[in-house]
Amino acid sequence: MKVGIDSIAFDIPKLHLPIKVLAENRNIEPEKLIKGLGLHKMSFPDVHQDVVTFAANAVYKLIQQENINPSEIARIYVGTESSVDSSKPIASYVSALLEQQFGEGTLRYCDTLDMTFACIGAVDALHTTLDFIRLNPTKKAIVVATDNAKYDLNSTGEYTQGAGAIALLITANPKILSFSQEVGLSSQGVFDFFKPRRYVSKNEILNTTDNPEWFGILENEIAFYKEQPVFDGQYSNQCYINRITEAYFHYKEITNQSGTLFNNWENILMHLPYCFQARRTFVEIYAKENNLTDDIKTISKSEDYLEFVNKTIFPSEIASGQIGNMYTGSIFLGMLSTLCYHFQNETEIQDKKFGFIAYGSGSKSKVFEAQVEANWKSAIKKVPLFETLDNSTEIDFGTYISLHKKERNHSVLQPKNEFVLDFIEKENPVLVGARYYKFA
Ligand SMILES: CC(=O)SCCNC(=O)CCNC(=O)[C@H](O)C(C)(C)COP(=O)(O)OP(=O)(O)OC[C@H]1O[C@@H](n2cnc3c(N)ncnc32)[C@H](O)[C@@H]1OP(=O)(O)O
């Protein structure tokens, strides 16, 4: 029995800052970001948007697009590393919002859960959900990746920022992709990128320029939740390369393949923390598989490698360069970008294989395969990815800074037919920190 993705929907910020504007304001050569890292636009959430609204809107669109009876959804599993609460999962916010629209009790028998492992959490949610459908082939399940990839101002991560959610309907006999059961793995506990919970004094918090979100007061101390990670960029790249290379060769070993594994893949879908991460790192695997002994920089600039990248990796980069990092959603955004690219170009990819190379800091990589199914075109036709990107609204540098510092009281764009953040409770002691949402 085949199990995989039957339908896809997404929700992303409607605002972006052109990367050239960010570069000019940070005294960085724009060409470094555009030609060196492949960045064009950096999407940024409006005042009324957060990881809950992205997830709820993506799932709501998926349900409407496929005309699903919400009471038939057996599980909603969220992959995220931007949770808004240390106990209550985003999935429980999503099910409550769906019940607001479809009626109380409609999701009472739906299993809801969040999974966290940096950028690979949604791939973990996908794998456990594929197994669930293998055991329960008549059921429908949803996996949603949602994140806000927010970095400190002036950091090397700042130009890679982005946000949004991708929802996947997982069923037996799927229309779009069916997945292999085997998964290549590599994991090692490291500190390349993480988000420590910090307890700081009231003075420190009042003097910070970050405008962190507060969620609780412990006598003279304030528990402070910071959205931005602590990270070492170049070290995180090295961890990424080590893990993906080990997981790739582990997959090759457990599937008993002796030839060049990636030659079986029409496209390669990797975690893209920024647009060119895949092309800049896959070259290590490419060199090993082809027994190339030149230095990596020379191989990465070779005509053969560039031709290979254009065919296998470029389609996944199109959306990434316009949105930025989506953390858990990035690998699925690359997948959607690739499918929309083939649909637009009328390429026939039925029965072709995609290779997935996922990474989460901390660190873990998973490598696995999927096959394109017969009805992929009818399903992808419904997903307006490139049209949505073309309609994004440009903001200026001052607006970006005010959004980053949470200094604005009003949205830049008026919300339209979507779930929005209404308010966060600050007074009532038994509800302090509770987040309230509505459909606007
Ligand atoms: C979160 C995870 O998934 S872990 C894996 C990735 N880590 C992250 O995303 C953490 C956050 N990000 C970061 O810290 C940084 O953005 C990094 C580490 C990804 C990139 O670091 P930077 O120091 O900005 O860039 P770096 O020096 O590595 O690369 C710049 C590229 O632009 C190129 N470049 C520089 N100037 C120019 C120019 N004027 N014209 C064209 N290209 C240029 C460089 O040659 C280099 O490309 P190459 O190595 O392919 O030749």
Short mmCIF file of N, CA, C and O and ligand atoms in Angstrom, two decimals, residues 28-39 81 118-119 151 155-161 192-193 229 231-241 271-274 276-277 279-281 297 300-301 325 327 330 359-362, ligand 1:
data_model
loop_
_atom_site.label_atom_id
_atom_site.label_comp_id
_atom_site.label_asym_id
_atom_site.label_seq_id
_atom_site.Cartn_x
_atom_site.Cartn_y
_atom_site.Cartn_z
N ILE A 28 26.29 45.72 3.90
CA ILE A 28 26.73 44.45 3.31
C ILE A 28 26.60 44.62 1.81
O ILE A 28 25.64 45.23 1.33
N GLU A 29 27.56 44.08 1.06
CA GLU A 29 27.46 44.15 -0.40
C GLU A 29 26.22 43.36 -0.84
O GLU A 29 26.13 42.15 -0.57
N PRO A 30 25.24 44.00 -1.50
CA PRO A 30 24.03 43.26 -1.91
C PRO A 30 24.37 41.99 -2.72
O PRO A 30 23.70 40.96 -2.57
N GLU A 31 25.43 42.07 -3.52
CA GLU A 31 25.79 40.91 -4.37
C GLU A 31 26.13 39.67 -3.54
O GLU A 31 25.91 38.55 -3.97
N LYS A 32 26.67 39.91 -2.35
CA LYS A 32 26.98 38.75 -1.48
C LYS A 32 25.68 38.00 -1.14
O LYS A 32 25.62 36.77 -1.23
N LEU A 33 24.64 38.75 -0.80
CA LEU A 33 23.39 38.10 -0.40
C LEU A 33 22.63 37.56 -1.62
O LEU A 33 22.03 36.48 -1.56
N ILE A 34 22.67 38.32 -2.73
CA ILE A 34 21.88 37.92 -3.90
C ILE A 34 22.59 36.81 -4.69
O ILE A 34 22.04 35.74 -4.92
N LYS A 35 23.83 37.07 -5.06
CA LYS A 35 24.55 36.06 -5.87
C LYS A 35 25.24 35.01 -5.02
O LYS A 35 25.42 33.87 -5.45
N GLY A 36 25.67 35.39 -3.81
CA GLY A 36 26.39 34.43 -2.96
C GLY A 36 25.46 33.49 -2.22
O GLY A 36 25.73 32.29 -2.13
N LEU A 37 24.34 34.01 -1.69
CA LEU A 37 23.43 33.17 -0.89
C LEU A 37 22.07 32.94 -1.56
O LEU A 37 21.26 32.18 -1.06
N GLY A 38 21.82 33.63 -2.69
CA GLY A 38 20.58 33.40 -3.46
C GLY A 38 19.35 34.11 -2.91
O GLY A 38 18.22 33.78 -3.27
N LEU A 39 19.55 35.12 -2.04
CA LEU A 39 18.40 35.77 -1.39
C LEU A 39 17.88 36.94 -2.21
O LEU A 39 18.66 37.74 -2.74
N GLU A 81 9.59 24.80 15.85
CA GLU A 81 10.60 25.14 16.86
C GLU A 81 10.35 26.55 17.37
O GLU A 81 11.24 27.19 17.93
N ALA A 118 14.35 21.30 16.31
CA ALA A 118 14.79 22.37 15.40
C ALA A 118 14.06 22.25 14.06
O ALA A 118 12.85 22.06 14.04
N CYS A 119 14.79 22.34 12.95
CA CYS A 119 14.13 22.40 11.64
C CYS A 119 13.65 21.04 11.13
O CYS A 119 13.05 20.96 10.06
N TYR A 151 15.67 36.17 13.63
CA TYR A 151 17.03 36.26 14.17
C TYR A 151 17.27 37.64 14.75
O TYR A 151 16.54 38.60 14.44
N SER A 155 22.61 40.34 13.18
CA SER A 155 23.32 39.06 13.25
C SER A 155 23.50 38.52 11.84
O SER A 155 22.86 39.00 10.89
N THR A 156 24.34 37.47 11.69
CA THR A 156 24.53 36.87 10.35
C THR A 156 23.30 36.07 9.92
O THR A 156 23.20 35.66 8.77
N GLY A 157 22.38 35.85 10.87
CA GLY A 157 21.14 35.15 10.49
C GLY A 157 20.09 36.13 10.00
O GLY A 157 19.08 35.71 9.40
N GLU A 158 20.29 37.44 10.25
CA GLU A 158 19.22 38.40 9.97
C GLU A 158 18.74 38.33 8.51
O GLU A 158 17.54 38.33 8.25
N TYR A 159 19.69 38.23 7.58
CA TYR A 159 19.27 38.22 6.16
C TYR A 159 18.65 36.90 5.71
O TYR A 159 18.18 36.79 4.58
N THR A 160 18.67 35.88 6.59
CA THR A 160 18.05 34.59 6.21
C THR A 160 16.63 34.46 6.78
O THR A 160 16.00 33.42 6.63
N GLN A 161 16.12 35.51 7.45
CA GLN A 161 14.81 35.41 8.11
C GLN A 161 13.66 35.11 7.13
O GLN A 161 13.73 35.45 5.94
N ASP A 192 24.94 23.81 17.96
CA ASP A 192 25.22 24.66 16.78
C ASP A 192 24.21 25.81 16.67
O ASP A 192 24.50 26.85 16.10
N PHE A 193 23.01 25.59 17.25
CA PHE A 193 21.90 26.53 17.11
C PHE A 193 20.87 26.08 18.11
O PHE A 193 20.45 24.92 18.08
N PRO A 229 17.35 32.62 18.07
CA PRO A 229 18.27 31.58 18.56
C PRO A 229 19.63 32.12 18.97
O PRO A 229 20.02 33.22 18.59
N PHE A 231 23.36 30.99 18.13
CA PHE A 231 23.90 30.11 17.09
C PHE A 231 25.30 30.51 16.67
O PHE A 231 25.73 31.64 16.89
N ASP A 232 25.98 29.54 16.06
CA ASP A 232 27.30 29.78 15.48
C ASP A 232 27.17 29.37 14.02
O ASP A 232 27.18 28.18 13.69
N GLY A 233 27.00 30.37 13.14
CA GLY A 233 26.64 30.12 11.73
C GLY A 233 27.55 29.14 11.01
O GLY A 233 27.08 28.13 10.46
N GLN A 234 28.86 29.39 11.03
CA GLN A 234 29.78 28.52 10.26
C GLN A 234 29.84 27.12 10.87
O GLN A 234 29.89 26.12 10.16
N TYR A 235 29.78 27.04 12.22
CA TYR A 235 29.77 25.72 12.88
C TYR A 235 28.48 24.97 12.52
O TYR A 235 28.51 23.76 12.26
N SER A 236 27.34 25.71 12.47
CA SER A 236 26.07 25.04 12.14
C SER A 236 26.12 24.49 10.71
O SER A 236 25.59 23.42 10.43
N ASN A 237 26.81 25.21 9.83
CA ASN A 237 26.98 24.69 8.45
C ASN A 237 27.79 23.41 8.45
O ASN A 237 27.49 22.47 7.71
N GLN A 238 28.85 23.36 9.27
CA GLN A 238 29.69 22.17 9.33
C GLN A 238 28.89 20.99 9.89
O GLN A 238 28.98 19.87 9.37
N CYS A 239 28.08 21.25 10.94
CA CYS A 239 27.25 20.17 11.52
C CYS A 239 26.26 19.68 10.46
O CYS A 239 26.02 18.46 10.33
N TYR A 240 25.69 20.62 9.72
CA TYR A 240 24.73 20.28 8.64
C TYR A 240 25.42 19.33 7.64
O TYR A 240 24.87 18.28 7.30
N ILE A 241 26.61 19.73 7.20
CA ILE A 241 27.33 18.90 6.20
C ILE A 241 27.64 17.51 6.76
O ILE A 241 27.41 16.49 6.10
N HIS A 271 16.73 20.63 3.44
CA HIS A 271 16.39 21.74 4.33
C HIS A 271 17.14 22.99 3.85
O HIS A 271 18.36 22.96 3.70
N LEU A 272 16.38 24.07 3.59
CA LEU A 272 17.00 25.30 3.09
C LEU A 272 16.87 26.42 4.14
O LEU A 272 15.90 27.17 4.13
N PRO A 273 17.86 26.55 5.03
CA PRO A 273 17.81 27.66 5.97
C PRO A 273 18.03 28.99 5.26
O PRO A 273 17.73 30.05 5.81
N TYR A 274 18.55 28.94 4.06
CA TYR A 274 18.58 30.07 3.12
C TYR A 274 18.72 29.43 1.75
O TYR A 274 19.06 28.24 1.62
N PHE A 276 20.66 29.15 -1.01
CA PHE A 276 21.74 28.35 -1.62
C PHE A 276 22.37 27.30 -0.71
O PHE A 276 23.42 26.75 -1.04
N GLN A 277 21.75 27.02 0.45
CA GLN A 277 22.37 26.06 1.38
C GLN A 277 22.54 24.68 0.71
O GLN A 277 23.55 24.03 0.89
N ARG A 279 22.84 23.79 -2.58
CA ARG A 279 23.89 23.72 -3.60
C ARG A 279 25.28 23.89 -2.98
O ARG A 279 26.26 23.35 -3.47
N ARG A 280 25.37 24.67 -1.88
CA ARG A 280 26.68 24.89 -1.26
C ARG A 280 27.14 23.70 -0.44
O ARG A 280 28.34 23.59 -0.15
N THR A 281 26.22 22.83 0.00
CA THR A 281 26.62 21.72 0.86
C THR A 281 26.53 20.35 0.17
O THR A 281 27.31 19.46 0.49
N LYS A 297 35.71 23.83 -3.33
CA LYS A 297 35.35 25.12 -3.98
C LYS A 297 35.44 24.97 -5.51
O LYS A 297 34.57 25.43 -6.24
N SER A 300 32.58 22.88 -6.74
CA SER A 300 31.29 23.60 -6.68
C SER A 300 31.14 24.61 -7.81
O SER A 300 30.03 24.97 -8.17
N LYS A 301 32.26 25.05 -8.40
CA LYS A 301 32.18 26.03 -9.50
C LYS A 301 32.27 25.34 -10.87
O LYS A 301 32.24 26.00 -11.91
N ASN A 325 13.93 31.71 5.28
CA ASN A 325 13.87 30.47 6.05
C ASN A 325 12.47 30.26 6.64
O ASN A 325 11.84 31.22 7.07
N TYR A 327 12.26 27.46 8.72
CA TYR A 327 12.64 26.40 9.68
C TYR A 327 11.99 25.06 9.28
O TYR A 327 12.35 24.52 8.24
N SER A 330 10.76 24.62 5.65
CA SER A 330 11.63 24.91 4.50
C SER A 330 11.76 23.75 3.51
O SER A 330 11.71 23.96 2.30
N TYR A 359 17.42 18.31 7.78
CA TYR A 359 18.38 18.61 8.85
C TYR A 359 17.71 19.41 9.96
O TYR A 359 16.89 20.30 9.68
N GLY A 360 18.05 19.09 11.19
CA GLY A 360 17.64 19.89 12.34
C GLY A 360 18.86 20.14 13.21
O GLY A 360 19.61 19.19 13.50
N SER A 361 19.08 21.37 13.60
CA SER A 361 20.22 21.67 14.46
C SER A 361 20.06 20.94 15.78
O SER A 361 18.96 20.63 16.21
N GLY A 362 21.20 20.68 16.36
CA GLY A 362 21.11 20.06 17.69
C GLY A 362 21.79 18.72 17.90
O GLY A 362 22.23 18.48 19.00
C1 LIG B 1 19.70 26.84 11.03
C2 LIG B 1 20.24 25.70 10.25
O1 LIG B 1 19.60 25.13 9.47
S1 LIG B 1 21.90 25.27 10.46
C3 LIG B 1 22.68 25.47 8.88
C4 LIG B 1 22.77 26.91 8.40
N1 LIG B 1 22.97 27.89 9.45
C5 LIG B 1 22.21 29.00 9.51
O2 LIG B 1 21.33 29.22 8.72
C6 LIG B 1 22.47 29.95 10.69
C7 LIG B 1 22.12 31.39 10.35
N2 LIG B 1 22.88 31.88 9.20
C8 LIG B 1 24.18 32.32 9.25
O3 LIG B 1 24.83 32.37 10.28
C9 LIG B 1 24.80 32.78 7.96
O4 LIG B 1 23.82 33.37 7.17
C10 LIG B 1 25.45 31.63 7.17
C11 LIG B 1 26.43 30.86 8.07
C12 LIG B 1 24.44 30.66 6.66
C13 LIG B 1 26.22 32.24 6.00
O5 LIG B 1 27.29 32.95 6.53
P1 LIG B 1 27.94 34.25 5.84
O6 LIG B 1 29.15 34.54 6.63
O7 LIG B 1 26.92 35.31 5.70
O8 LIG B 1 28.26 33.81 4.38
P2 LIG B 1 29.46 32.92 3.81
O9 LIG B 1 30.73 33.66 3.95
O10 LIG B 1 29.40 31.55 4.41
O11 LIG B 1 29.05 32.82 2.29
C14 LIG B 1 28.88 33.94 1.48
C15 LIG B 1 28.87 33.51 0.05
O12 LIG B 1 28.69 34.68 -0.74
C16 LIG B 1 29.78 34.80 -1.66
N3 LIG B 1 30.04 36.22 -1.86
C17 LIG B 1 30.57 37.10 -0.99
N4 LIG B 1 30.63 38.33 -1.58
C18 LIG B 1 30.12 38.20 -2.82
C19 LIG B 1 29.91 39.11 -3.92
N5 LIG B 1 30.21 40.38 -3.83
N6 LIG B 1 29.36 38.61 -5.05
C20 LIG B 1 29.03 37.31 -5.17
N7 LIG B 1 29.22 36.41 -4.17
C21 LIG B 1 29.75 36.85 -3.01
C22 LIG B 1 30.94 34.05 -1.00
O13 LIG B 1 31.90 33.67 -1.96
C23 LIG B 1 30.18 32.86 -0.38
O14 LIG B 1 29.80 31.92 -1.38
P3 LIG B 1 30.61 30.54 -1.69
O15 LIG B 1 31.10 30.01 -0.38
O16 LIG B 1 29.59 29.68 -2.34
O17 LIG B 1 31.71 30.97 -2.58
#
